[in-house]
C-alpha cells in the first residue's frame, strides 16, 4: 500500500475514532466540507481561534470562581454560555456537554460544582486540542506526500 | 494621445488615466455582480462563532459583514446600510441582542432576522421572538436551518 493511501487510511481511522469517542460531532464534519481551494487552512485557523477563545474564557471562569468575598455566578455563567456557543459551533461535543452541566451549577450558585466543571472543561479542552493537532498533522503529511484529504462522513 | 510606457517609478498621466478607467470598470462589474447577491450582517460577541457564521454564509455566496456588539449593530443599521439577513446572538456586549433587535425593528427594518444563540430555553425563545426575530435557532447555525432561509430570500 503506497504512502498516501496509508496516511489517508490513518486519517480516516483517526477521524472516525474522534467522532466515536464524542470529541467531535457532525458540525465539525460540516466545517471540513466548507474547506476548499480558496480557504485550504480554514479548519486549522478556526480551531486556533477556538482554542484562543477557550483559554480566555477558562481564565475568566477561574478568576471569577477564585473570589473569596463572593463569587459572581452571573459572570461565570456568561463565560460558560459563550464557551457553549463556540464549542457547539465548531463541533466540540464533549466541551459543549460539560458547559451544559456547568450552567446548571452556576444557576444553583454551587461553587463546588462549578469548580468541578471548570476542572472537567479544562481537561476536555486540552484533550481536544491534542487530538486536533494530531489530526491536522496527519492532514499536513497527506498533503506533503501529494495526496488529498479524504472527506469522512 | 498615444499611450506612453511607464518611465521608471513615476507613473505618467496616461497610466493614471488608464488605471482609473480600469478601476472604475472593475467597480461597476463588482456592483453588478453584487446587486444580485444576498447580504447579511452577523452580530456575535464571540470571535469563533462570528467568524464561523460569516464563513458559512460566504460559502453560500452571501456577502457578509460582522460586528461584535449590539450597539454597533444598531448604529450600522441606523446609518442606512441595508441587509437581506441579520444573524444576531442574544447575549451581546454593550447592548444585548433583545434590545438591539427591538431597536432595529423600531427603525422600520423588515429584513429577515435570525436569533442564533446558545440559549436553549423556551422562555428565551419566546423573548427573542417577541423582540422581533423571525426565527430562533439554537447554536450552531448549520446548513440545515440556513439553506431553506437563503432559498426563500433568493426567490424574493
GROMACS .gro file of C-alpha atoms in nm:
model
  309
    1UNK     CA    1   0.000   0.000   0.000
    2UNK     CA    2   0.157   0.328  -0.102
    3UNK     CA    3   0.239   0.608   0.142
    4UNK     CA    4  -0.054   0.835   0.051
    5UNK     CA    5  -0.306   0.553   0.088
    6UNK     CA    6  -0.157   0.455   0.422
    7UNK     CA    7  -0.174   0.811   0.554
    8UNK     CA    8  -0.527   0.859   0.424
    9UNK     CA    9  -0.631   0.536   0.593
   10UNK     CA   10  -0.476   0.660   0.919
   11UNK     CA   11  -0.658   0.991   0.883
   12UNK     CA   12  -0.994   0.825   0.824
   13UNK     CA   13  -0.948   0.590   1.119
   14UNK     CA   14  -0.838   0.870   1.349
   15UNK     CA   15  -1.126   1.094   1.241
   16UNK     CA   16  -1.371   0.812   1.297
   17UNK     CA   17  -1.236   0.749   1.646
   18UNK     CA   18  -1.270   1.116   1.738
   19UNK     CA   19  -1.635   1.107   1.634
   20UNK     CA   20  -1.697   0.774   1.801
   21UNK     CA   21  -1.547   0.892   2.130
   22UNK     CA   22  -1.760   1.205   2.118
   23UNK     CA   23  -1.480   1.458   2.080
   24UNK     CA   24  -1.627   1.586   1.756
   25UNK     CA   25  -1.977   1.583   1.618
   26UNK     CA   26  -2.139   1.640   1.281
   27UNK     CA   27  -2.085   2.016   1.300
   28UNK     CA   28  -1.710   1.957   1.260
   29UNK     CA   29  -1.774   1.744   0.950
   30UNK     CA   30  -1.978   2.032   0.807
   31UNK     CA   31  -1.688   2.267   0.866
   32UNK     CA   32  -1.445   2.032   0.691
   33UNK     CA   33  -1.678   2.031   0.391
   34UNK     CA   34  -1.657   2.411   0.376
   35UNK     CA   35  -1.281   2.390   0.328
   36UNK     CA   36  -1.185   2.429  -0.035
   37UNK     CA   37  -0.907   2.561  -0.258
   38UNK     CA   38  -0.998   2.918  -0.170
   39UNK     CA   39  -0.957   2.854   0.201
   40UNK     CA   40  -0.731   2.547   0.242
   41UNK     CA   41  -0.636   2.620   0.604
   42UNK     CA   42  -0.980   2.724   0.715
   43UNK     CA   43  -1.038   2.445   0.967
   44UNK     CA   44  -0.693   2.480   1.125
   45UNK     CA   45  -0.738   2.857   1.155
   46UNK     CA   46  -1.082   2.831   1.303
   47UNK     CA   47  -0.962   2.567   1.550
   48UNK     CA   48  -0.679   2.802   1.660
   49UNK     CA   49  -0.929   3.081   1.710
   50UNK     CA   50  -1.146   2.849   1.916
   51UNK     CA   51  -0.859   2.740   2.140
   52UNK     CA   52  -0.758   3.103   2.197
   53UNK     CA   53  -1.115   3.186   2.295
   54UNK     CA   54  -1.128   2.876   2.517
   55UNK     CA   55  -0.821   2.975   2.713
   56UNK     CA   56  -0.950   3.328   2.767
   57UNK     CA   57  -1.289   3.206   2.883
   58UNK     CA   58  -1.146   2.937   3.112
   59UNK     CA   59  -0.922   3.201   3.271
   60UNK     CA   60  -1.223   3.429   3.321
   61UNK     CA   61  -1.415   3.147   3.488
   62UNK     CA   62  -1.121   3.055   3.714
   63UNK     CA   63  -1.072   3.418   3.822
   64UNK     CA   64  -1.440   3.463   3.897
   65UNK     CA   65  -1.457   3.140   4.096
   66UNK     CA   66  -1.148   3.232   4.298
   67UNK     CA   67  -1.316   3.535   4.454
   68UNK     CA   68  -1.325   3.461   4.826
   69UNK     CA   69  -1.554   3.756   4.901
   70UNK     CA   70  -1.834   3.607   4.697
   71UNK     CA   71  -1.847   3.450   4.356
   72UNK     CA   72  -2.026   3.642   4.084
   73UNK     CA   73  -2.206   3.343   3.934
   74UNK     CA   74  -2.356   3.560   3.661
   75UNK     CA   75  -2.005   3.637   3.541
   76UNK     CA   76  -1.908   3.269   3.544
   77UNK     CA   77  -2.230   3.182   3.363
   78UNK     CA   78  -2.165   3.442   3.095
   79UNK     CA   79  -1.828   3.283   3.014
   80UNK     CA   80  -1.971   2.930   3.020
   81UNK     CA   81  -2.254   3.042   2.795
   82UNK     CA   82  -2.007   3.183   2.546
   83UNK     CA   83  -1.799   2.866   2.557
   84UNK     CA   84  -2.112   2.659   2.500
   85UNK     CA   85  -2.185   2.863   2.190
   86UNK     CA   86  -1.842   2.847   2.036
   87UNK     CA   87  -1.785   2.480   2.120
   88UNK     CA   88  -2.116   2.384   1.962
   89UNK     CA   89  -2.034   2.594   1.656
   90UNK     CA   90  -1.706   2.413   1.598
   91UNK     CA   91  -1.841   2.068   1.685
   92UNK     CA   92  -1.654   2.020   2.014
   93UNK     CA   93  -1.921   1.797   2.162
   94UNK     CA   94  -1.760   1.693   2.490
   95UNK     CA   95  -1.664   2.051   2.575
   96UNK     CA   96  -2.020   2.161   2.500
   97UNK     CA   97  -2.166   1.887   2.719
   98UNK     CA   98  -1.957   1.996   3.017
   99UNK     CA   99  -2.079   2.353   2.960
  100UNK     CA  100  -2.439   2.239   2.983
  101UNK     CA  101  -2.375   2.081   3.324
  102UNK     CA  102  -2.164   2.381   3.426
  103UNK     CA  103  -2.453   2.620   3.359
  104UNK     CA  104  -2.682   2.428   3.595
  105UNK     CA  105  -2.427   2.467   3.875
  106UNK     CA  106  -2.399   2.839   3.800
  107UNK     CA  107  -2.775   2.872   3.820
  108UNK     CA  108  -2.774   2.684   4.152
  109UNK     CA  109  -2.485   2.907   4.267
  110UNK     CA  110  -2.297   2.591   4.361
  111UNK     CA  111  -1.927   2.684   4.387
  112UNK     CA  112  -1.803   2.326   4.438
  113UNK     CA  113  -1.997   2.201   4.140
  114UNK     CA  114  -1.865   2.489   3.933
  115UNK     CA  115  -1.507   2.419   4.031
  116UNK     CA  116  -1.551   2.053   3.934
  117UNK     CA  117  -1.691   2.156   3.598
  118UNK     CA  118  -1.408   2.401   3.548
  119UNK     CA  119  -1.162   2.116   3.601
  120UNK     CA  120  -1.358   1.899   3.356
  121UNK     CA  121  -1.381   2.166   3.090
  122UNK     CA  122  -1.008   2.239   3.116
  123UNK     CA  123  -0.939   1.869   3.080
  124UNK     CA  124  -1.169   1.825   2.779
  125UNK     CA  125  -1.027   2.131   2.610
  126UNK     CA  126  -0.665   2.005   2.641
  127UNK     CA  127  -0.762   1.658   2.522
  128UNK     CA  128  -0.938   1.804   2.220
  129UNK     CA  129  -0.650   2.037   2.142
  130UNK     CA  130  -0.404   1.746   2.137
  131UNK     CA  131  -0.630   1.530   1.927
  132UNK     CA  132  -0.696   1.802   1.671
  133UNK     CA  133  -0.326   1.880   1.649
  134UNK     CA  134  -0.267   1.512   1.568
  135UNK     CA  135  -0.543   1.521   1.308
  136UNK     CA  136  -0.404   1.835   1.146
  137UNK     CA  137  -0.055   1.685   1.146
  138UNK     CA  138  -0.189   1.383   0.956
  139UNK     CA  139  -0.354   1.621   0.710
  140UNK     CA  140  -0.025   1.800   0.652
  141UNK     CA  141   0.154   1.470   0.595
  142UNK     CA  142  -0.104   1.364   0.337
  143UNK     CA  143  -0.072   1.694   0.152
  144UNK     CA  144   0.309   1.683   0.170
  145UNK     CA  145   0.300   1.334   0.017
  146UNK     CA  146   0.093   1.472  -0.270
  147UNK     CA  147  -0.242   1.328  -0.164
  148UNK     CA  148  -0.578   1.486  -0.091
  149UNK     CA  149  -0.766   1.492   0.239
  150UNK     CA  150  -1.045   1.232   0.240
  151UNK     CA  151  -1.389   1.350   0.348
  152UNK     CA  152  -1.507   1.147   0.644
  153UNK     CA  153  -1.885   1.126   0.676
  154UNK     CA  154  -0.271   6.083  -2.735
  155UNK     CA  155  -0.089   5.752  -2.779
  156UNK     CA  156  -0.028   5.558  -2.456
  157UNK     CA  157   0.325   5.603  -2.328
  158UNK     CA  158   0.530   5.341  -2.149
  159UNK     CA  159   0.582   5.394  -1.777
  160UNK     CA  160   0.913   5.575  -1.720
  161UNK     CA  161   1.083   5.442  -1.407
  162UNK     CA  162   0.897   5.492  -1.082
  163UNK     CA  163   0.696   5.794  -1.196
  164UNK     CA  164   0.360   5.688  -1.344
  165UNK     CA  165   0.264   5.904  -1.638
  166UNK     CA  166  -0.066   6.087  -1.667
  167UNK     CA  167  -0.173   5.836  -1.931
  168UNK     CA  168  -0.113   5.545  -1.693
  169UNK     CA  169  -0.317   5.709  -1.424
  170UNK     CA  170  -0.599   5.769  -1.671
  171UNK     CA  171  -0.590   5.405  -1.792
  172UNK     CA  172  -0.566   5.272  -1.437
  173UNK     CA  173  -0.853   5.495  -1.333
  174UNK     CA  174  -1.076   5.363  -1.612
  175UNK     CA  175  -0.982   5.004  -1.531
  176UNK     CA  176  -1.057   5.056  -1.164
  177UNK     CA  177  -1.393   5.213  -1.247
  178UNK     CA  178  -1.477   4.926  -1.483
  179UNK     CA  179  -1.389   4.677  -1.211
  180UNK     CA  180  -1.601   4.870  -0.964
  181UNK     CA  181  -1.904   4.866  -1.196
  182UNK     CA  182  -1.862   4.495  -1.258
  183UNK     CA  183  -1.843   4.429  -0.885
  184UNK     CA  184  -2.158   4.638  -0.828
  185UNK     CA  185  -2.348   4.447  -1.096
  186UNK     CA  186  -2.242   4.112  -0.956
  187UNK     CA  187  -2.315   4.217  -0.600
  188UNK     CA  188  -2.655   4.365  -0.691
  189UNK     CA  189  -2.793   4.016  -0.724
  190UNK     CA  190  -2.620   3.882  -0.421
  191UNK     CA  191  -2.765   3.846  -0.077
  192UNK     CA  192  -2.610   4.046   0.205
  193UNK     CA  193  -2.602   3.956   0.571
  194UNK     CA  194  -2.498   4.112   0.899
  195UNK     CA  195  -2.365   3.881   1.170
  196UNK     CA  196  -2.385   4.015   1.525
  197UNK     CA  197  -2.198   3.798   1.775
  198UNK     CA  198  -1.962   3.891   2.057
  199UNK     CA  199  -1.775   3.563   2.030
  200UNK     CA  200  -1.500   3.566   1.767
  201UNK     CA  201  -1.517   3.193   1.688
  202UNK     CA  202  -1.892   3.199   1.632
  203UNK     CA  203  -1.888   3.523   1.436
  204UNK     CA  204  -1.609   3.401   1.205
  205UNK     CA  205  -1.776   3.063   1.157
  206UNK     CA  206  -2.115   3.209   1.079
  207UNK     CA  207  -1.969   3.456   0.831
  208UNK     CA  208  -1.769   3.181   0.662
  209UNK     CA  209  -2.076   2.959   0.641
  210UNK     CA  210  -2.276   3.238   0.480
  211UNK     CA  211  -1.994   3.323   0.239
  212UNK     CA  212  -1.972   2.962   0.128
  213UNK     CA  213  -2.328   3.010   0.001
  214UNK     CA  214  -2.230   3.326  -0.181
  215UNK     CA  215  -2.371   3.568   0.075
  216UNK     CA  216  -2.177   3.890   0.120
  217UNK     CA  217  -2.133   3.938   0.494
  218UNK     CA  218  -2.035   4.196   0.750
  219UNK     CA  219  -1.970   4.123   1.115
  220UNK     CA  220  -1.999   4.330   1.433
  221UNK     CA  221  -1.922   4.213   1.784
  222UNK     CA  222  -2.173   4.410   1.990
  223UNK     CA  223  -2.537   4.523   1.987
  224UNK     CA  224  -2.470   4.896   1.984
  225UNK     CA  225  -2.257   4.880   1.669
  226UNK     CA  226  -2.522   4.668   1.501
  227UNK     CA  227  -2.792   4.927   1.571
  228UNK     CA  228  -2.562   5.210   1.462
  229UNK     CA  229  -2.479   5.034   1.136
  230UNK     CA  230  -2.846   4.981   1.051
  231UNK     CA  231  -2.928   5.336   1.158
  232UNK     CA  232  -2.665   5.467   0.918
  233UNK     CA  233  -2.873   5.329   0.634
  234UNK     CA  234  -2.684   5.014   0.538
  235UNK     CA  235  -2.928   4.753   0.409
  236UNK     CA  236  -2.907   4.378   0.461
  237UNK     CA  237  -3.123   4.090   0.337
  238UNK     CA  238  -3.050   3.897   0.653
  239UNK     CA  239  -2.938   3.970   1.008
  240UNK     CA  240  -2.798   3.695   1.229
  241UNK     CA  241  -2.798   3.810   1.589
  242UNK     CA  242  -2.697   3.649   1.918
  243UNK     CA  243  -2.899   3.704   2.232
  244UNK     CA  244  -2.619   3.785   2.474
  245UNK     CA  245  -2.405   4.067   2.338
  246UNK     CA  246  -2.165   4.321   2.484
  247UNK     CA  247  -2.270   4.687   2.532
  248UNK     CA  248  -2.629   4.637   2.410
  249UNK     CA  249  -2.791   4.295   2.438
  250UNK     CA  250  -2.946   4.110   2.146
  251UNK     CA  251  -3.306   4.150   2.262
  252UNK     CA  252  -3.279   4.528   2.291
  253UNK     CA  253  -3.076   4.558   1.970
  254UNK     CA  254  -3.342   4.358   1.785
  255UNK     CA  255  -3.620   4.578   1.924
  256UNK     CA  256  -3.437   4.894   1.822
  257UNK     CA  257  -3.369   4.762   1.473
  258UNK     CA  258  -3.736   4.670   1.428
  259UNK     CA  259  -3.843   5.007   1.569
  260UNK     CA  260  -3.649   5.169   1.286
  261UNK     CA  261  -3.888   5.004   1.046
  262UNK     CA  262  -3.639   4.745   0.925
  263UNK     CA  263  -3.830   4.443   0.796
  264UNK     CA  264  -3.549   4.216   0.678
  265UNK     CA  265  -3.523   3.855   0.792
  266UNK     CA  266  -3.370   3.831   1.139
  267UNK     CA  267  -3.239   3.505   1.281
  268UNK     CA  268  -3.178   3.482   1.652
  269UNK     CA  269  -2.885   3.238   1.676
  270UNK     CA  270  -2.791   3.174   2.036
  271UNK     CA  271  -2.652   2.919   2.275
  272UNK     CA  272  -2.962   2.977   2.489
  273UNK     CA  273  -3.197   2.684   2.465
  274UNK     CA  274  -3.487   2.759   2.697
  275UNK     CA  275  -3.845   2.808   2.586
  276UNK     CA  276  -3.868   3.139   2.773
  277UNK     CA  277  -3.560   3.265   2.587
  278UNK     CA  278  -3.712   3.156   2.259
  279UNK     CA  279  -4.034   3.341   2.332
  280UNK     CA  280  -3.846   3.651   2.444
  281UNK     CA  281  -3.632   3.663   2.132
  282UNK     CA  282  -3.930   3.610   1.903
  283UNK     CA  283  -4.124   3.877   2.091
  284UNK     CA  284  -3.831   4.117   2.047
  285UNK     CA  285  -3.864   4.074   1.673
  286UNK     CA  286  -3.655   3.791   1.532
  287UNK     CA  287  -3.831   3.579   1.271
  288UNK     CA  288  -3.660   3.253   1.357
  289UNK     CA  289  -3.496   3.127   1.676
  290UNK     CA  290  -3.203   2.890   1.620
  291UNK     CA  291  -3.002   2.723   1.891
  292UNK     CA  292  -2.631   2.730   1.809
  293UNK     CA  293  -2.469   2.602   1.598
  294UNK     CA  294  -2.602   2.768   1.287
  295UNK     CA  295  -2.598   2.482   1.039
  296UNK     CA  296  -2.681   2.446   0.667
  297UNK     CA  297  -2.998   2.252   0.750
  298UNK     CA  298  -3.151   2.563   0.906
  299UNK     CA  299  -2.979   2.820   0.690
  300UNK     CA  300  -3.029   2.687   0.336
  301UNK     CA  301  -3.412   2.698   0.324
  302UNK     CA  302  -3.399   3.055   0.453
  303UNK     CA  303  -3.142   3.157   0.189
  304UNK     CA  304  -3.351   2.994  -0.084
  305UNK     CA  305  -3.654   3.186   0.035
  306UNK     CA  306  -3.462   3.515   0.030
  307UNK     CA  307  -3.314   3.436  -0.312
  308UNK     CA  308  -3.657   3.376  -0.453
  309UNK     CA  309  -3.788   3.716  -0.347
   0.00000   0.00000   0.00000
